Amino acid sequence: MNNSKKDRIKKLIFLLTTYFTILLTVKAGTNNTGKNELYPYNTTPTETICPYTTYGNRNIYIADEETIKRIIVESNDIYIIDERDEKDPNMCICNSHLIKSTQEIEDIIDILLQYEKENPSDWERTRDSLINEWIMHNLGFDFGIKRLRTRNVDLNNADEENYDDLILSRILK
């Protein structure tokens, strides 16, 4: 291998490392109040709500934060906090680090986009940026980076520009 090719490879590795470092140190999952929420499981939920839909053998619940905090239980179910009416519209997937399959992530993102289509708001994110952000949060959690922040993924509008990147999309797929 000639020096020119080696230099390009070194430069590419350096750029990718820098890129991921910057992405992982960007605000990674605080809610709009700036608090890091764990969304612990309840042993006895105080109310029940109907799921928005089902995915495989899981129910998907989409509701406001207080409702989700009351109903979240340890299960395969997926709990999503709808904060699309906030200053920085957001959808927060609680305990998103538990969902590892890229196919499942993509399917759940498609469900969120369908929910947005049925219930329009100012929440505007591209499918690829949503998938990229979720995968980056999972990587951060798996590598022990800011685990209190990366255990949930906040898919707020302000992060669109951080994750809507063709290079990142190709690397993560």
Coordinates of N, CA, C and O in Angstrom, one line a residue:
M1 N 0.8 -1.2 0.0 CA 0.0 0.0 0.0 C 0.9 1.2 0.0 O 1.8 1.3 0.8
N2 N 0.6 2.1 -0.9 CA 1.5 3.3 -1.0 C 1.1 4.3 0.1 O 0.1 4.3 0.8
N3 N 2.0 5.3 0.4 CA 1.9 6.3 1.4 C 0.6 7.1 1.2 O 0.0 7.5 2.2
S4 N 0.3 7.5 0.0 CA -0.9 8.3 -0.3 C -2.2 7.6 0.2 O -3.0 8.2 0.8
K5 N -2.3 6.3 -0.1 CA -3.5 5.6 0.3 C -3.5 5.4 1.8 O -4.6 5.6 2.5
K6 N -2.3 5.2 2.5 CA -2.3 5.1 3.9 C -2.7 6.4 4.6 O -3.4 6.4 5.6
D7 N -2.2 7.5 4.0 CA -2.6 8.8 4.5 C -4.1 9.1 4.4 O -4.7 9.6 5.4
R8 N -4.7 8.7 3.3 CA -6.1 8.9 3.2 C -6.9 8.0 4.2 O -7.9 8.5 4.7
I9 N -6.4 6.8 4.4 CA -7.1 5.9 5.4 C -7.0 6.5 6.8 O -7.9 6.6 7.5
K10 N -5.8 7.0 7.1 CA -5.6 7.6 8.5 C -6.5 8.8 8.6 O -7.1 9.0 9.7
K11 N -6.6 9.6 7.6 CA -7.4 10.8 7.6 C -8.9 10.5 7.8 O -9.6 11.1 8.6
L12 N -9.3 9.4 7.1 CA -10.7 9.0 7.2 C -11.0 8.5 8.6 O -12.0 8.8 9.2
I13 N -10.1 7.7 9.1 CA -10.3 7.2 10.5 C -10.3 8.4 11.5 O -11.2 8.4 12.4
F14 N -9.4 9.3 11.3 CA -9.4 10.5 12.2 C -10.7 11.3 12.1 O -11.3 11.7 13.1
L15 N -11.2 11.5 10.9 CA -12.4 12.2 10.6 C -13.6 11.5 11.2 O -14.5 12.1 11.9
L16 N -13.7 10.2 11.0 CA -14.8 9.4 11.6 C -14.8 9.5 13.1 O -15.9 9.6 13.7
T17 N -13.6 9.3 13.7 CA -13.5 9.3 15.1 C -14.0 10.7 15.7 O -14.7 10.8 16.6
T18 N -13.5 11.7 15.0 CA -13.9 13.1 15.5 C -15.4 13.3 15.3 O -16.1 13.8 16.2
Y19 N -15.9 12.8 14.2 CA -17.4 13.0 13.9 C -18.2 12.3 15.0 O -19.1 12.9 15.6
F20 N -17.9 11.1 15.3 CA -18.6 10.3 16.4 C -18.4 11.0 17.7 O -19.4 11.0 18.5
T21 N -17.3 11.4 18.0 CA -17.0 12.1 19.3 C -17.9 13.3 19.5 O -18.5 13.5 20.5
I22 N -18.0 14.1 18.4 CA -18.8 15.3 18.5 C -20.3 14.9 18.6 O -21.0 15.5 19.4
L23 N -20.8 13.9 17.8 CA -22.1 13.5 17.9 C -22.5 13.0 19.3 O -23.6 13.2 19.8
L24 N -21.6 12.2 19.9 CA -21.9 11.6 21.2 C -21.9 12.6 22.3 O -22.4 12.4 23.4
T25 N -21.2 13.7 22.1 CA -21.1 14.7 23.2 C -22.2 15.8 23.0 O -22.3 16.6 23.9
V26 N -22.9 15.8 21.9 CA -24.0 16.7 21.8 C -25.1 16.3 22.8 O -25.2 15.2 23.2
K27 N -25.9 17.2 23.1 CA -27.0 17.0 24.0 C -27.7 15.6 23.7 O -28.3 15.5 22.6
A28 N -27.6 14.7 24.6 CA -28.0 13.3 24.3 C -29.2 12.9 25.2 O -29.0 12.0 26.0
G29 N -30.3 13.5 25.1 CA -31.5 12.9 25.7 C -32.0 13.6 26.9 O -32.6 12.9 27.8
T30 N -31.9 14.8 27.1 CA -32.5 15.5 28.3 C -33.9 15.9 27.8 O -34.1 16.1 26.6
N31 N -34.9 15.9 28.7 CA -36.2 16.3 28.3 C -36.2 17.9 28.3 O -35.2 18.5 28.6
N32 N -37.3 18.5 27.9 CA -37.3 19.9 27.7 C -37.1 20.7 29.0 O -36.8 21.9 29.0
T33 N -37.2 20.1 30.2 CA -37.0 20.8 31.5 C -35.5 20.7 31.8 O -35.1 21.3 32.8
G34 N -34.7 20.0 31.1 CA -33.3 19.9 31.4 C -33.0 18.8 32.4 O -31.8 18.5 32.7
K35 N -34.0 18.0 32.9 CA -33.8 17.0 33.8 C -33.5 15.7 33.0 O -33.9 15.5 31.9
N36 N -32.7 14.8 33.7 CA -32.4 13.5 33.1 C -33.4 12.5 33.8 O -33.3 12.3 35.0
E37 N -34.4 12.0 33.1 CA -35.4 11.1 33.6 C -35.0 9.7 33.4 O -34.6 9.3 32.3
L38 N -35.2 8.9 34.4 CA -34.9 7.4 34.3 C -36.2 6.7 33.8 O -36.1 5.7 33.2
Y39 N -37.4 7.3 34.1 CA -38.6 6.6 33.8 C -38.6 5.2 34.4 O -38.6 4.2 33.6
P40 N -38.5 5.1 35.7 CA -38.5 3.7 36.3 C -39.8 3.0 36.1 O -40.8 3.7 35.9
Y41 N -39.8 1.7 36.2 CA -41.0 0.9 36.1 C -41.8 1.0 37.4 O -41.3 1.1 38.5
N42 N -43.1 1.0 37.2 CA -44.0 0.9 38.3 C -44.3 -0.5 38.6 O -44.4 -1.3 37.7
T43 N -44.5 -0.9 39.9 CA -44.9 -2.3 40.1 C -46.4 -2.4 40.1 O -46.9 -3.5 39.7
T44 N -47.1 -1.4 40.3 CA -48.5 -1.4 40.2 C -49.0 -0.1 39.5 O -49.1 0.9 40.2
P45 N -49.2 -0.1 38.2 CA -49.6 1.1 37.5 C -51.0 1.6 38.1 O -51.8 0.7 38.4
T46 N -51.2 2.9 38.2 CA -52.4 3.4 38.8 C -53.5 3.6 37.8 O -54.6 3.9 38.2
E47 N -53.2 3.5 36.5 CA -54.2 3.6 35.5 C -53.8 2.8 34.3 O -52.7 2.5 34.1
T48 N -54.8 2.6 33.5 CA -54.4 1.9 32.2 C -55.0 2.8 31.1 O -56.0 3.4 31.2
I49 N -54.3 2.8 30.0 CA -54.7 3.5 28.8 C -54.6 2.5 27.7 O -53.8 1.5 27.7
C50 N -55.3 2.7 26.6 CA -55.3 1.8 25.5 C -54.0 2.1 24.7 O -53.6 3.3 24.5
P51 N -53.3 1.1 24.2 CA -52.1 1.4 23.4 C -52.5 2.1 22.1 O -53.7 1.9 21.6
Y52 N -51.6 2.8 21.5 CA -51.8 3.5 20.2 C -51.9 2.4 19.2 O -52.8 2.4 18.3
T53 N -51.0 1.4 19.2 CA -51.0 0.3 18.3 C -50.2 -0.9 18.9 O -49.7 -0.8 20.1
T54 N -50.0 -1.9 18.2 CA -49.2 -3.0 18.6 C -48.1 -3.2 17.6 O -48.3 -2.9 16.4
Y55 N -47.0 -3.8 18.1 CA -45.9 -4.1 17.2 C -45.4 -5.5 17.6 O -44.8 -5.6 18.7
G56 N -45.6 -6.5 16.8 CA -45.3 -7.8 17.2 C -46.1 -8.2 18.4 O -47.3 -8.1 18.5
N57 N -45.4 -8.6 19.5 CA -46.1 -8.9 20.7 C -46.0 -7.8 21.8 O -46.2 -8.0 22.9
R58 N -45.7 -6.6 21.3 CA -45.6 -5.4 22.1 C -46.7 -4.4 21.9 O -47.1 -4.2 20.7
N59 N -47.2 -3.8 23.0 CA -48.0 -2.6 22.8 C -47.2 -1.4 22.8 O -46.1 -1.3 23.4
I60 N -47.6 -0.4 22.0 CA -46.9 0.9 21.9 C -47.9 1.9 22.5 O -49.0 2.1 22.0
Y61 N -47.4 2.6 23.6 CA -48.2 3.6 24.2 C -47.6 5.0 23.9 O -46.4 5.1 24.0
I62 N -48.4 5.9 23.5 CA -48.0 7.3 23.2 C -48.9 8.2 24.0 O -50.1 8.2 23.8
A63 N -48.3 8.9 25.0 CA -49.1 9.8 25.8 C -48.2 10.9 26.4 O -47.0 10.9 26.2
D64 N -48.8 11.8 27.2 CA -48.0 12.8 27.8 C -47.1 12.2 28.9 O -47.3 11.1 29.3
E65 N -46.2 13.0 29.4 CA -45.2 12.5 30.3 C -45.8 11.9 31.6 O -45.4 10.9 32.1
E66 N -46.7 12.7 32.2 CA -47.3 12.2 33.5 C -48.0 10.9 33.3 O -48.0 10.0 34.2
T67 N -48.8 10.7 32.2 CA -49.5 9.5 32.0 C -48.5 8.3 31.8 O -48.6 7.3 32.5
I68 N -47.4 8.5 31.1 CA -46.4 7.5 30.9 C -45.8 7.1 32.2 O -45.6 5.9 32.5
K69 N -45.4 8.1 33.0 CA -44.8 7.8 34.3 C -45.7 7.0 35.2 O -45.2 6.2 36.0
R70 N -47.0 7.2 35.1 CA -48.0 6.4 35.9 C -48.2 5.0 35.4 O -48.4 4.1 36.1
I71 N -48.0 4.7 34.0 CA -48.4 3.4 33.5 C -47.2 2.5 33.1 O -47.4 1.4 32.9
I72 N -46.0 3.1 33.1 CA -44.9 2.3 32.6 C -44.6 1.2 33.6 O -44.5 1.3 34.8
V73 N -44.5 0.0 33.0 CA -44.3 -1.2 33.8 C -43.2 -2.0 33.1 O -43.0 -1.8 31.9
E74 N -42.5 -2.9 33.8 CA -41.5 -3.7 33.2 C -42.1 -4.8 32.3 O -42.8 -5.7 32.7
S75 N -42.0 -4.6 31.0 CA -42.6 -5.5 30.0 C -41.9 -5.2 28.7 O -41.0 -4.5 28.6
N76 N -42.3 -5.9 27.7 CA -41.8 -5.7 26.3 C -42.5 -4.5 25.7 O -42.1 -4.1 24.5
D77 N -43.4 -3.9 26.3 CA -44.2 -2.7 25.8 C -43.2 -1.5 25.5 O -42.2 -1.4 26.2
I78 N -43.7 -0.7 24.6 CA -42.9 0.5 24.3 C -43.7 1.7 24.7 O -44.8 1.9 24.4
Y79 N -43.0 2.6 25.5 CA -43.6 3.8 26.0 C -43.0 5.0 25.4 O -41.8 5.2 25.5
I80 N -43.8 5.9 24.8 CA -43.3 7.1 24.1 C -44.0 8.3 24.7 O -45.3 8.4 24.8
I81 N -43.2 9.3 25.1 CA -43.7 10.5 25.7 C -43.9 11.5 24.5 O -43.0 11.8 23.8
D82 N -45.1 12.0 24.4 CA -45.5 12.9 23.3 C -45.4 14.3 23.9 O -46.2 14.8 24.7
E83 N -44.3 15.0 23.5 CA -44.1 16.4 23.9 C -44.0 17.3 22.6 O -43.3 18.2 22.5
R84 N -44.9 17.0 21.6 CA -44.9 17.7 20.4 C -45.5 19.1 20.5 O -45.3 19.9 19.6
D85 N -46.1 19.4 21.6 CA -46.7 20.7 21.8 C -45.7 21.6 22.6 O -46.1 22.8 22.9
E86 N -44.5 21.2 22.9 CA -43.5 22.0 23.6 C -42.9 23.0 22.6 O -43.0 22.9 21.4
K87 N -42.1 23.9 23.2 CA -41.3 24.9 22.4 C -40.4 24.2 21.4 O -40.3 24.6 20.2
D88 N -39.8 23.1 21.8 CA -39.0 22.3 20.9 C -39.6 20.9 20.8 O -39.4 20.0 21.6
P89 N -40.6 20.7 19.8 CA -41.4 19.5 19.8 C -40.5 18.3 19.8 O -39.4 18.2 19.2
N90 N -41.0 17.3 20.6 CA -40.2 16.1 20.9 C -41.1 14.9 21.1 O -42.2 15.0 21.5
M91 N -40.5 13.7 20.7 CA -41.1 12.4 21.1 C -39.9 11.7 21.8 O -38.9 11.5 21.2
C92 N -40.2 11.2 23.0 CA -39.2 10.6 23.8 C -39.5 9.1 24.0 O -40.6 8.8 24.5
I93 N -38.6 8.2 23.5 CA -38.9 6.8 23.6 C -38.2 6.3 24.9 O -36.9 6.4 25.0
C94 N -39.0 5.9 25.9 CA -38.4 5.5 27.2 C -37.7 4.2 27.1 O -38.2 3.3 26.4
N95 N -36.6 4.1 27.7 CA -35.8 2.9 27.8 C -35.5 2.4 26.4 O -35.5 1.2 26.1
S96 N -35.2 3.3 25.5 CA -35.0 2.9 24.1 C -33.7 2.0 23.9 O -33.6 1.3 22.9
H97 N -32.8 2.1 24.9 CA -31.6 1.3 24.8 C -31.9 -0.2 24.8 O -31.0 -1.0 24.4
L98 N -33.1 -0.6 25.2 CA -33.4 -2.0 25.2 C -33.8 -2.6 23.8 O -33.8 -3.8 23.6
I99 N -34.0 -1.6 22.9 CA -34.4 -2.1 21.5 C -33.1 -2.0 20.6 O -32.6 -0.9 20.4
K100 N -32.6 -3.1 20.3 CA -31.3 -3.2 19.6 C -31.4 -3.4 18.1 O -30.5 -2.9 17.3
S101 N -32.4 -4.0 17.6 CA -32.5 -4.4 16.2 C -32.8 -3.2 15.4 O -33.7 -2.4 15.6
T102 N -32.0 -3.0 14.4 CA -32.2 -1.8 13.4 C -33.5 -1.9 12.8 O -34.2 -0.9 12.6
Q103 N -34.0 -3.1 12.5 CA -35.3 -3.3 11.8 C -36.4 -2.9 12.8 O -37.3 -2.2 12.4
E104 N -36.3 -3.2 14.0 CA -37.3 -2.8 15.0 C -37.3 -1.3 15.2 O -38.3 -0.6 15.3
I105 N -36.1 -0.7 15.2 CA -36.0 0.8 15.3 C -36.6 1.4 14.1 O -37.4 2.4 14.3
E106 N -36.4 0.9 12.9 CA -37.0 1.5 11.7 C -38.5 1.4 11.8 O -39.2 2.3 11.4
D107 N -39.0 0.2 12.2 CA -40.4 0.0 12.3 C -41.1 0.9 13.3 O -42.2 1.5 13.0
I108 N -40.5 1.1 14.4 CA -41.1 2.0 15.4 C -41.0 3.4 15.0 O -42.0 4.2 15.2
I109 N -40.0 3.8 14.3 CA -39.9 5.2 13.7 C -41.0 5.3 12.7 O -41.7 6.4 12.7
D110 N -41.3 4.3 11.9 CA -42.4 4.4 10.9 C -43.7 4.6 11.6 O -44.6 5.3 11.2
I111 N -43.9 3.9 12.8 CA -45.1 4.1 13.6 C -45.2 5.5 14.1 O -46.3 6.1 14.1
L112 N -44.1 6.1 14.6 CA -44.1 7.4 15.1 C -44.5 8.4 13.9 O -45.3 9.4 14.2
L113 N -43.9 8.2 12.8 CA -44.2 9.0 11.6 C -45.7 8.9 11.2 O -46.4 9.9 10.8
Q114 N -46.3 7.7 11.3 CA -47.7 7.5 11.1 C -48.5 8.3 12.1 O -49.5 8.9 11.8
Y115 N -48.1 8.2 13.4 CA -48.8 8.9 14.4 C -48.8 10.4 14.2 O -49.8 11.1 14.3
E116 N -47.7 10.9 13.7 CA -47.6 12.3 13.4 C -48.5 12.7 12.2 O -49.1 13.7 12.2
K117 N -48.6 11.8 11.3 CA -49.5 12.0 10.1 C -50.9 12.1 10.5 O -51.7 12.9 10.0
E118 N -51.3 11.2 11.5 CA -52.7 11.2 12.0 C -53.0 12.3 12.9 O -54.1 12.7 13.1
N119 N -51.9 12.8 13.6 CA -52.1 13.8 14.6 C -51.0 14.9 14.4 O -50.1 15.0 15.1
P120 N -51.2 15.7 13.3 CA -50.2 16.7 12.9 C -49.8 17.7 14.0 O -50.7 18.1 14.8
S121 N -48.5 18.0 14.0 CA -48.0 19.0 14.9 C -46.8 19.7 14.3 O -46.6 19.5 13.1
D122 N -46.1 20.4 15.1 CA -44.9 21.1 14.6 C -43.6 20.2 14.7 O -42.5 20.7 14.4
W123 N -43.8 19.0 15.0 CA -42.7 18.0 15.1 C -42.3 17.7 13.7 O -43.1 17.1 13.0
E124 N -41.1 18.0 13.3 CA -40.6 17.8 11.9 C -39.2 17.2 12.0 O -38.2 17.9 12.2
R125 N -39.2 15.9 11.7 CA -37.9 15.2 11.7 C -37.9 14.3 10.4 O -39.0 13.7 10.1
T126 N -36.8 14.0 9.9 CA -36.7 13.1 8.8 C -36.5 11.7 9.3 O -36.0 11.5 10.4
R127 N -37.0 10.7 8.6 CA -36.9 9.3 9.0 C -35.4 8.9 9.3 O -35.1 8.3 10.3
D128 N -34.5 9.3 8.4 CA -33.1 8.9 8.6 C -32.5 9.5 9.8 O -31.8 8.9 10.5
S129 N -32.8 10.8 10.1 CA -32.2 11.5 11.2 C -32.8 10.8 12.5 O -32.0 10.7 13.5
L130 N -34.0 10.4 12.5 CA -34.6 9.7 13.7 C -33.9 8.4 14.0 O -33.5 8.1 15.1
I131 N -33.7 7.6 12.9 CA -33.0 6.3 13.0 C -31.6 6.5 13.5 O -31.1 5.9 14.4
N132 N -30.9 7.5 12.9 CA -29.5 7.7 13.2 C -29.4 8.1 14.7 O -28.5 7.7 15.4
E133 N -30.3 9.0 15.1 CA -30.2 9.5 16.5 C -30.4 8.3 17.5 O -29.7 8.2 18.5
W134 N -31.4 7.5 17.2 CA -31.7 6.4 18.1 C -30.5 5.4 18.2 O -30.0 5.0 19.2
I135 N -29.9 5.1 17.0 CA -28.8 4.2 17.0 C -27.6 4.8 17.7 O -26.9 4.1 18.5
M136 N -27.3 6.1 17.5 CA -26.2 6.8 18.3 C -26.5 6.8 19.8 O -25.5 6.6 20.5
H137 N -27.7 6.9 20.2 CA -28.0 6.8 21.6 C -27.7 5.4 22.1 O -27.1 5.3 23.2
N138 N -28.1 4.4 21.4 CA -27.8 3.0 21.8 C -26.3 2.8 21.9 O -25.9 2.1 22.8
L139 N -25.6 3.3 20.9 CA -24.1 3.1 21.0 C -23.6 3.8 22.2 O -22.7 3.2 22.9
G140 N -24.0 5.0 22.4 CA -23.6 5.7 23.6 C -23.9 5.0 24.9 O -23.0 4.8 25.8
F141 N -25.1 4.4 25.0 CA -25.4 3.6 26.2 C -24.6 2.4 26.3 O -24.0 2.1 27.4
D142 N -24.4 1.7 25.2 CA -23.6 0.4 25.2 C -22.1 0.7 25.6 O -21.5 -0.2 26.2
F143 N -21.6 1.9 25.2 CA -20.2 2.2 25.5 C -20.1 2.9 26.9 O -19.1 3.4 27.3
G144 N -21.3 3.0 27.6 CA -21.2 3.6 28.9 C -21.1 5.1 28.9 O -20.7 5.7 29.9
I145 N -21.5 5.8 27.8 CA -21.4 7.2 27.7 C -22.7 7.9 28.2 O -23.8 7.6 27.6
K146 N -22.6 8.6 29.3 CA -23.8 9.4 29.8 C -25.1 8.5 29.8 O -26.1 8.8 29.3
R147 N -25.0 7.4 30.5 CA -26.0 6.4 30.5 C -27.4 6.9 31.0 O -28.4 6.4 30.5
L148 N -27.4 7.9 31.9 CA -28.7 8.4 32.3 C -29.3 9.2 31.2 O -30.5 9.3 31.1
R149 N -28.5 9.7 30.2 CA -29.1 10.4 29.1 C -29.3 9.6 27.9 O -30.2 9.9 27.1
T150 N -28.5 8.6 27.7 CA -28.7 7.8 26.5 C -29.6 6.6 26.6 O -29.8 5.9 25.6
R151 N -30.1 6.3 27.8 CA -31.1 5.2 28.0 C -32.4 5.5 27.3 O -33.1 4.6 26.9
N152 N -32.8 6.8 27.2 CA -34.0 7.2 26.5 C -33.5 8.0 25.3 O -32.5 8.7 25.4
V153 N -34.3 8.0 24.2 CA -33.9 8.8 23.1 C -35.0 9.9 22.9 O -36.2 9.6 22.8
D154 N -34.5 11.2 23.0 CA -35.4 12.3 22.7 C -35.2 12.7 21.3 O -34.2 13.2 20.9
L155 N -36.3 12.6 20.6 CA -36.3 12.9 19.1 C -36.9 14.3 18.9 O -37.9 14.4 18.3
N156 N -36.2 15.3 19.4 CA -36.7 16.7 19.3 C -36.2 17.3 18.0 O -35.3 16.9 17.4
N157 N -37.0 18.4 17.6 CA -36.7 19.1 16.4 C -35.3 19.6 16.3 O -34.6 19.6 15.3
A158 N -34.8 20.1 17.5 CA -33.4 20.8 17.5 C -32.3 19.9 17.1 O -31.3 20.3 16.6
D159 N -32.5 18.6 17.2 CA -31.4 17.6 16.9 C -31.5 17.1 15.4 O -30.6 16.4 15.0
E160 N -32.4 17.6 14.6 CA -32.5 17.2 13.2 C -31.2 17.4 12.5 O -30.7 16.5 11.8
E161 N -30.6 18.6 12.6 CA -29.4 18.9 11.9 C -28.2 18.1 12.4 O -27.3 17.9 11.6
N162 N -28.2 17.6 13.6 CA -27.1 16.8 14.1 C -27.1 15.4 13.5 O -26.0 14.8 13.4
Y163 N -28.3 14.9 13.2 CA -28.4 13.5 12.8 C -28.8 13.3 11.3 O -28.9 12.2 10.9
D164 N -29.2 14.3 10.6 CA -29.6 14.2 9.2 C -28.3 14.3 8.4 O -28.0 15.4 7.8
D165 N -27.6 13.2 8.2 CA -26.3 13.2 7.6 C -26.2 12.0 6.7 O -26.3 10.9 7.3
L166 N -25.9 12.1 5.5 CA -25.8 11.0 4.6 C -24.6 10.0 5.0 O -24.8 8.8 5.0
I167 N -23.5 10.6 5.4 CA -22.4 9.8 5.8 C -22.7 9.0 7.0 O -22.5 7.8 7.1
L168 N -23.3 9.6 8.0 CA -23.7 8.9 9.2 C -24.7 7.8 8.9 O -24.6 6.7 9.4
S169 N -25.7 8.1 8.0 CA -26.7 7.1 7.6 C -26.0 5.9 7.0 O -26.3 4.7 7.3
R170 N -25.0 6.1 6.2 CA -24.3 5.0 5.5 C -23.5 4.2 6.5 O -23.4 3.0 6.4
I171 N -22.8 4.9 7.4 CA -22.0 4.2 8.4 C -22.8 3.3 9.3 O -22.5 2.2 9.7
L172 N -24.0 3.8 9.8 CA -24.8 3.1 10.7 C -25.7 2.0 10.1 O -26.2 1.2 10.9
K173 N -25.8 1.9 8.8 CA -26.6 0.9 8.2 C -25.8 -0.3 7.9 O -24.7 -0.5 7.8

